[in-house]
PDB file of C-alpha atoms and ligand atoms in Angstrom:
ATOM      1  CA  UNK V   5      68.085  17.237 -18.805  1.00  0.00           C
ATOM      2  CA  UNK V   6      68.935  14.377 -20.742  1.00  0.00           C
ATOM      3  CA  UNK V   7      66.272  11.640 -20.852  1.00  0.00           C
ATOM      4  CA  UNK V   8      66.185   8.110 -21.244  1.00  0.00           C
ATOM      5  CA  UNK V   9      64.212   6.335 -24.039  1.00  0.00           C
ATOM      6  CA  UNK V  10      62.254   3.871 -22.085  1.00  0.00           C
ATOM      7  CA  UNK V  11      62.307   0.370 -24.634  1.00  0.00           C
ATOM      8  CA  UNK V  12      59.792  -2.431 -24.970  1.00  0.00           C
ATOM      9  CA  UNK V  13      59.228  -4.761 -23.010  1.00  0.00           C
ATOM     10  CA  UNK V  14      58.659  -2.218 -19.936  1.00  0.00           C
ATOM     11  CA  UNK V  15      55.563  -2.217 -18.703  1.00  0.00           C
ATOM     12  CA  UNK V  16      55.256   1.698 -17.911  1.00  0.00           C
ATOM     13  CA  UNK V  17      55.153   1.517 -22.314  1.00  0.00           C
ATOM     14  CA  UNK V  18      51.761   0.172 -21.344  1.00  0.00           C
ATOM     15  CA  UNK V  19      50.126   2.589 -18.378  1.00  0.00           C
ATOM     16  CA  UNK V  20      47.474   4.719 -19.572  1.00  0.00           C
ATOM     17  CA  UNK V  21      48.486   8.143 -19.326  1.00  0.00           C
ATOM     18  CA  UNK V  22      46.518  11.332 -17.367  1.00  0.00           C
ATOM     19  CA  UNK V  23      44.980  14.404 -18.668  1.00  0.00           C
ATOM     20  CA  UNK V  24      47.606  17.416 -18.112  1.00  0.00           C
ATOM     21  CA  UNK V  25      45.734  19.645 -15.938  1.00  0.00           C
ATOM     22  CA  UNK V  26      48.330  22.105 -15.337  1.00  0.00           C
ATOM     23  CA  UNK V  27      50.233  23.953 -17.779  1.00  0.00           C
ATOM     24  CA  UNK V  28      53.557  24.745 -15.786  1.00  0.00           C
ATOM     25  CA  UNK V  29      56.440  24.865 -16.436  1.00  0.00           C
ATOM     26  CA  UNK V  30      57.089  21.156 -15.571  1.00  0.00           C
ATOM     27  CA  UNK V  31      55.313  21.067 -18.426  1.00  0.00           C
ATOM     28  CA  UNK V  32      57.850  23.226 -20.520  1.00  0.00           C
ATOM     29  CA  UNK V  33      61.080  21.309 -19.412  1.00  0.00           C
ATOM     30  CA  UNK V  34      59.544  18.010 -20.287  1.00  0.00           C
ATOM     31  CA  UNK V  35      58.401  18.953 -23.534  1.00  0.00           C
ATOM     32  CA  UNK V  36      61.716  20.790 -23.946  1.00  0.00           C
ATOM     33  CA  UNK V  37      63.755  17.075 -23.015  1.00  0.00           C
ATOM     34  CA  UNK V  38      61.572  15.237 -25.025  1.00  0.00           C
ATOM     35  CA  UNK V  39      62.389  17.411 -28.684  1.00  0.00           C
ATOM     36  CA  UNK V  40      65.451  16.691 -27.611  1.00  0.00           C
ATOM     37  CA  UNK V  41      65.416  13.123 -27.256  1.00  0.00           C
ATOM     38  CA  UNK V  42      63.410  12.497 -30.286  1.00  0.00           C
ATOM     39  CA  UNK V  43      65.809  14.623 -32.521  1.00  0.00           C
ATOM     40  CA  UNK V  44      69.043  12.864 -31.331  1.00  0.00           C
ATOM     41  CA  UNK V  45      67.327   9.767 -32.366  1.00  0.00           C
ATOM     42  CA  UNK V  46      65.708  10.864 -35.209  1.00  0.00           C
ATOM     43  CA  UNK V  47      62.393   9.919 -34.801  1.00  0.00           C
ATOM     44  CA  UNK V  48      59.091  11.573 -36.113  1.00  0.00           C
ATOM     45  CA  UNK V  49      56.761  11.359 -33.053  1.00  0.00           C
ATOM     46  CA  UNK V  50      57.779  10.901 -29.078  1.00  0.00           C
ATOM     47  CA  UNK V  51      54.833  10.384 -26.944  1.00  0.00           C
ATOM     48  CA  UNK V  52      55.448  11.426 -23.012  1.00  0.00           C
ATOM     49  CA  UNK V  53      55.086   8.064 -21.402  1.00  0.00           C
ATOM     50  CA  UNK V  54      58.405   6.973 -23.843  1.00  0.00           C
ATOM     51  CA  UNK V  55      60.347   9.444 -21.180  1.00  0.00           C
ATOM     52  CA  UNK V  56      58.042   7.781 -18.311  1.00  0.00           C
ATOM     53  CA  UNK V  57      56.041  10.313 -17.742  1.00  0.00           C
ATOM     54  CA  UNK V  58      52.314   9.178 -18.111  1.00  0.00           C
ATOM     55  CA  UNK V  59      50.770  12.158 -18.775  1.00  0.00           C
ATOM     56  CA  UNK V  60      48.844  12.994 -22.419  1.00  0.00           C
ATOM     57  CA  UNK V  61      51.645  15.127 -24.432  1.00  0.00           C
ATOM     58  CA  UNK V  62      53.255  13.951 -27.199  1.00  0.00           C
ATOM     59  CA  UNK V  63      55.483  15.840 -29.952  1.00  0.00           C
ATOM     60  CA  UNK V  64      55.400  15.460 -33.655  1.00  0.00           C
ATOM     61  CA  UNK V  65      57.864  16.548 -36.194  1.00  0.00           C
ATOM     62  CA  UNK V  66      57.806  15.301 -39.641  1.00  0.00           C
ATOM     63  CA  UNK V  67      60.613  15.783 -42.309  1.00  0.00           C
ATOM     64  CA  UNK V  68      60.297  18.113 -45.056  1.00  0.00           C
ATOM     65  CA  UNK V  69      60.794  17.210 -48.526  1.00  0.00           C
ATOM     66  CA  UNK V  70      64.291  18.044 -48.212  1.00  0.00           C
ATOM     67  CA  UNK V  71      64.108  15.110 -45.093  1.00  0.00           C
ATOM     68  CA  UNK V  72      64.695  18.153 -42.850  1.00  0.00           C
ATOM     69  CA  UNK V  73      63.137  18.403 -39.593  1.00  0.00           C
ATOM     70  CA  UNK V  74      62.652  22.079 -38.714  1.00  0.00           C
ATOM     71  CA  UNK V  75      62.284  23.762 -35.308  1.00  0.00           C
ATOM     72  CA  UNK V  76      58.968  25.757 -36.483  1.00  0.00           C
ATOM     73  CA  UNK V  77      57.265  22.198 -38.001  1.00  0.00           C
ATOM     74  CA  UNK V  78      57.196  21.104 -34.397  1.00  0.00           C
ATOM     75  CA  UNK V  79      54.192  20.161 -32.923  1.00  0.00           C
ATOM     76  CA  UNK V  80      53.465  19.487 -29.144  1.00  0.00           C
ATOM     77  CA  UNK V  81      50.184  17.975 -28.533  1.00  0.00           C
ATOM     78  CA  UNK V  82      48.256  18.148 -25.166  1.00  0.00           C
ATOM     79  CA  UNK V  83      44.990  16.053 -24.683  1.00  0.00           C
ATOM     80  CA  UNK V  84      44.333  15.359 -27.978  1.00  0.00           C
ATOM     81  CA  UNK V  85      41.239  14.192 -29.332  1.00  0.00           C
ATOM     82  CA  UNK V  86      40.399  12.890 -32.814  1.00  0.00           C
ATOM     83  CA  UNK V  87      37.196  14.259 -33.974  1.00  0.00           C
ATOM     84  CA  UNK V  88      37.397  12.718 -37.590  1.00  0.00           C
ATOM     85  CA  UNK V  89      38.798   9.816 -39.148  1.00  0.00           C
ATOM     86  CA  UNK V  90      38.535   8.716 -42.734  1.00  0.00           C
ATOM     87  CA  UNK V  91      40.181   6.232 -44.973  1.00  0.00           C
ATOM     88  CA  UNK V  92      43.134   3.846 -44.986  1.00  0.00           C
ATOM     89  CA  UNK V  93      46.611   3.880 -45.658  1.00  0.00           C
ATOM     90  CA  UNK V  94      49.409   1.056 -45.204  1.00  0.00           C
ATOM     91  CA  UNK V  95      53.084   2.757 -43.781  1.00  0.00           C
ATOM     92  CA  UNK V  96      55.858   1.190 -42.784  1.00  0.00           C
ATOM     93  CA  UNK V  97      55.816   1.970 -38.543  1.00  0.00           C
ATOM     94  CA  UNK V  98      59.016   2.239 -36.681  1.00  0.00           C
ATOM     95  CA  UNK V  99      59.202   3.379 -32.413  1.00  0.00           C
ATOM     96  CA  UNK V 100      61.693   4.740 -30.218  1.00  0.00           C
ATOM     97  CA  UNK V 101      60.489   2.077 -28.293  1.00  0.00           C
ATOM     98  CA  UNK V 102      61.059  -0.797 -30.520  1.00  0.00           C
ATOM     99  CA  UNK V 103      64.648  -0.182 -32.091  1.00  0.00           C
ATOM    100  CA  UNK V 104      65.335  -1.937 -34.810  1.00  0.00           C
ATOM    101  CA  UNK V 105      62.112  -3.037 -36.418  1.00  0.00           C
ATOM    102  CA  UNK V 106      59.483  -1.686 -38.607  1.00  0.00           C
ATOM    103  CA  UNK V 107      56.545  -3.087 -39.821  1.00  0.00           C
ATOM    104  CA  UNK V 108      53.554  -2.569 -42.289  1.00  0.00           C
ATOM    105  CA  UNK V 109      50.422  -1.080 -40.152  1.00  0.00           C
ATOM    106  CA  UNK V 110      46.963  -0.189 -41.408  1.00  0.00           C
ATOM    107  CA  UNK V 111      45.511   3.957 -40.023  1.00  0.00           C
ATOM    108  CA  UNK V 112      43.303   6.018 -41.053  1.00  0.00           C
ATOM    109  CA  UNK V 113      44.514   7.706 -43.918  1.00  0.00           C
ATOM    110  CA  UNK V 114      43.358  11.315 -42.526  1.00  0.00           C
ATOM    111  CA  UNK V 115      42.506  12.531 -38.948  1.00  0.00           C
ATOM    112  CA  UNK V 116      40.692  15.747 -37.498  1.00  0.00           C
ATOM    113  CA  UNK V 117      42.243  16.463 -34.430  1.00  0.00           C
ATOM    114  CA  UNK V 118      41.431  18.928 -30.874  1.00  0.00           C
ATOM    115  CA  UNK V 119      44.327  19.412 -29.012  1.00  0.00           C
ATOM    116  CA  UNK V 120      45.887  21.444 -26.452  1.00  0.00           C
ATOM    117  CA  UNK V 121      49.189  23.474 -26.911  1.00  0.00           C
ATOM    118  CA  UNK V 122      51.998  23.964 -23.876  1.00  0.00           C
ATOM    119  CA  UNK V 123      50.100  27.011 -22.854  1.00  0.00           C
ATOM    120  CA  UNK V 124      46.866  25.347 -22.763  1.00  0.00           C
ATOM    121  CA  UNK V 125      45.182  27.185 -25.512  1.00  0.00           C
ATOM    122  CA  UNK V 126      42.984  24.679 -27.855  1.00  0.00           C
ATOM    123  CA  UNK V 127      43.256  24.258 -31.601  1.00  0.00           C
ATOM    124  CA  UNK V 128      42.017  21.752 -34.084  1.00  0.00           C
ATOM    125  CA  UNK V 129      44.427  20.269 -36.897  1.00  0.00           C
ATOM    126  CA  UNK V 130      43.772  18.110 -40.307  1.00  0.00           C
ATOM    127  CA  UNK V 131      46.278  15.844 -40.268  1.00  0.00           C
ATOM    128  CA  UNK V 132      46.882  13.028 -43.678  1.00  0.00           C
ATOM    129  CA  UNK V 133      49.714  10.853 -45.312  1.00  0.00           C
ATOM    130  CA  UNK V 134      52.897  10.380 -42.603  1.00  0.00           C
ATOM    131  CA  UNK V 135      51.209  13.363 -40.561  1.00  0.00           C
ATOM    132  CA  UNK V 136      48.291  11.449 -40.031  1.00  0.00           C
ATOM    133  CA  UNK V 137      49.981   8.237 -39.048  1.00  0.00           C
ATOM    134  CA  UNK V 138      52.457   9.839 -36.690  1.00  0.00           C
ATOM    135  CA  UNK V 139      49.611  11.247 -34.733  1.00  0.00           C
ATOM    136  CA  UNK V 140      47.510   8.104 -34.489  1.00  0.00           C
ATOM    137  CA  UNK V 141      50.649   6.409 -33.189  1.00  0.00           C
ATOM    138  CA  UNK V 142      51.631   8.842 -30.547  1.00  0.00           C
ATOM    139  CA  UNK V 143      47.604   8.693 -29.734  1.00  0.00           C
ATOM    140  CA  UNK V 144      48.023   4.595 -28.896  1.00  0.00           C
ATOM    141  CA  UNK V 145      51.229   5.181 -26.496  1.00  0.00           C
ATOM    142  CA  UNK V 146      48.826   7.147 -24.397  1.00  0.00           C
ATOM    143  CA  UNK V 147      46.389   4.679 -24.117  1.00  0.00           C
ATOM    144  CA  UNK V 148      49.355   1.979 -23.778  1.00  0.00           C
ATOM    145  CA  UNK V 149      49.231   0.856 -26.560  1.00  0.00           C
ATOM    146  CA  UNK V 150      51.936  -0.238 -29.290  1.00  0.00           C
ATOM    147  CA  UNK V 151      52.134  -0.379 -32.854  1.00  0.00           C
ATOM    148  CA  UNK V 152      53.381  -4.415 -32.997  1.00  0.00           C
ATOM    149  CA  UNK V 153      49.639  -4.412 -31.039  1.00  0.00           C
ATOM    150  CA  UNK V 154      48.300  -4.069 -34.374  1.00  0.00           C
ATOM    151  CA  UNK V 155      50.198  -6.687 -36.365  1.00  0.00           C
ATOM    152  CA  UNK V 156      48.886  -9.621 -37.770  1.00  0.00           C
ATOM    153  CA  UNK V 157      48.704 -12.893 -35.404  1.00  0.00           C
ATOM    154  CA  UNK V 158      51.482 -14.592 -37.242  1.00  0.00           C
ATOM    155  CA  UNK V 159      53.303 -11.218 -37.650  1.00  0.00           C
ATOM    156  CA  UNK V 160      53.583 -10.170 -34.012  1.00  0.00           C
ATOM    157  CA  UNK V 161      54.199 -14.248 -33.093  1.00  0.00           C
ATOM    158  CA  UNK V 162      57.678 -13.816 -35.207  1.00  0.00           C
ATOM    159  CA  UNK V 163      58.363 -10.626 -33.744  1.00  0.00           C
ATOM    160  CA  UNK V 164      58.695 -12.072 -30.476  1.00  0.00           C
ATOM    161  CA  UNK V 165      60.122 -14.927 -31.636  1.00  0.00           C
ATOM    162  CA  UNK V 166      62.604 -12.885 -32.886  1.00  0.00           C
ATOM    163  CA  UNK V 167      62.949 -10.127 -30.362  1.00  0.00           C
ATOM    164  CA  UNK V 168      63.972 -13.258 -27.579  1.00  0.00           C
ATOM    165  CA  UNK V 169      66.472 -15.014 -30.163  1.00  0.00           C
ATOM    166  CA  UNK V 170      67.758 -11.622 -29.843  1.00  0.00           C
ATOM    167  CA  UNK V 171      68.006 -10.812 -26.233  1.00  0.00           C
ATOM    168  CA  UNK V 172      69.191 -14.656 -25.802  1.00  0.00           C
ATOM    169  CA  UNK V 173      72.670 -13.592 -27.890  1.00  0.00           C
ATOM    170  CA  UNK V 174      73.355 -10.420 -26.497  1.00  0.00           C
ATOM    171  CA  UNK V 175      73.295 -11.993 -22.636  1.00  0.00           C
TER     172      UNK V 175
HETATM  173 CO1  LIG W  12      56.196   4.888 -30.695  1.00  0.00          CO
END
């Protein structure tokens, strides 16, 4: 099934999403829609709640050096949990959610994570560099939470200053 991309402003982007409790295969079809999604527009990360689901799953799929993004590099993330943080790093954000605008944002540079996988099984995961950033991102959308959230004052003021100049010209 072919989902929609749900875009800032809307205020599900900012509901707290649920534990998954049962690993179904509701669970397996939306996980399965939301690969899809995120590959067709190329993004790295698509957190659950994007497809308006508010549950705590997100997906993760960074390019290899090649700028590939390959089936077995896929990660699905259940419940996740970061048990270690350390450092800083600067990158250059971008959402599904936000077309159209990126922005500097300060993570941690590396992340220990516990996680569930779509059969419910647990692992733990050392994430760093774009890894490490793409988690910590998908982490905020379950909590509601978006990356222009952690802009500057004066950054995020001319982002909507921007963003309403731009809905103002296209009606
Ligand atoms: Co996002």
């Amino acid at each position: 099934m072919a989902r929609t991309v749900i875009l800032y402003p809307d205020r599900r982007l900012r509901q707290v999403s649920v534990k998954v409790e049962k690993f179904d295969s509701w669970l397996d079809t939306l996980l399965d829609d939301m690969n899809i999604a995120m590959l067709e527009r190329n993004g790295v990360g698509l957190a659950a709640i994007q497809v308006g689901e508010p549950v705590r799953a997100f997906i993760v799929n960074t390019p290899n050096e090649e700028g590939a993004q390959l089936p077995e590099n896929l990660l699905e993330i259940i419940n996740p949990k970061i048990v270690k943080s350390e450092g800083a790093i600067l990158w250059n954000e971008g959402c599904l959610s936000i077309p159209e605008y990126t922005e500097e944002i300060e993570r941690f540079a590396s992340v220990t994570l516990e996680y569930q996988d779509r059969k419910g099984e647990y692992f733990g995961i050392e994430a760093e560099g774009l890894f490490a950033i793409a988690i910590q991102h998908e982490m905020d959308h379950l909590d509601g939470k978006l990356f222009i959230d952690r802009l500057p004052l004066l950054k995020r003021k001319k982002f909507e200053k921007e963003r309403r100049k731009a809905m103002k010209e296209n009606g």
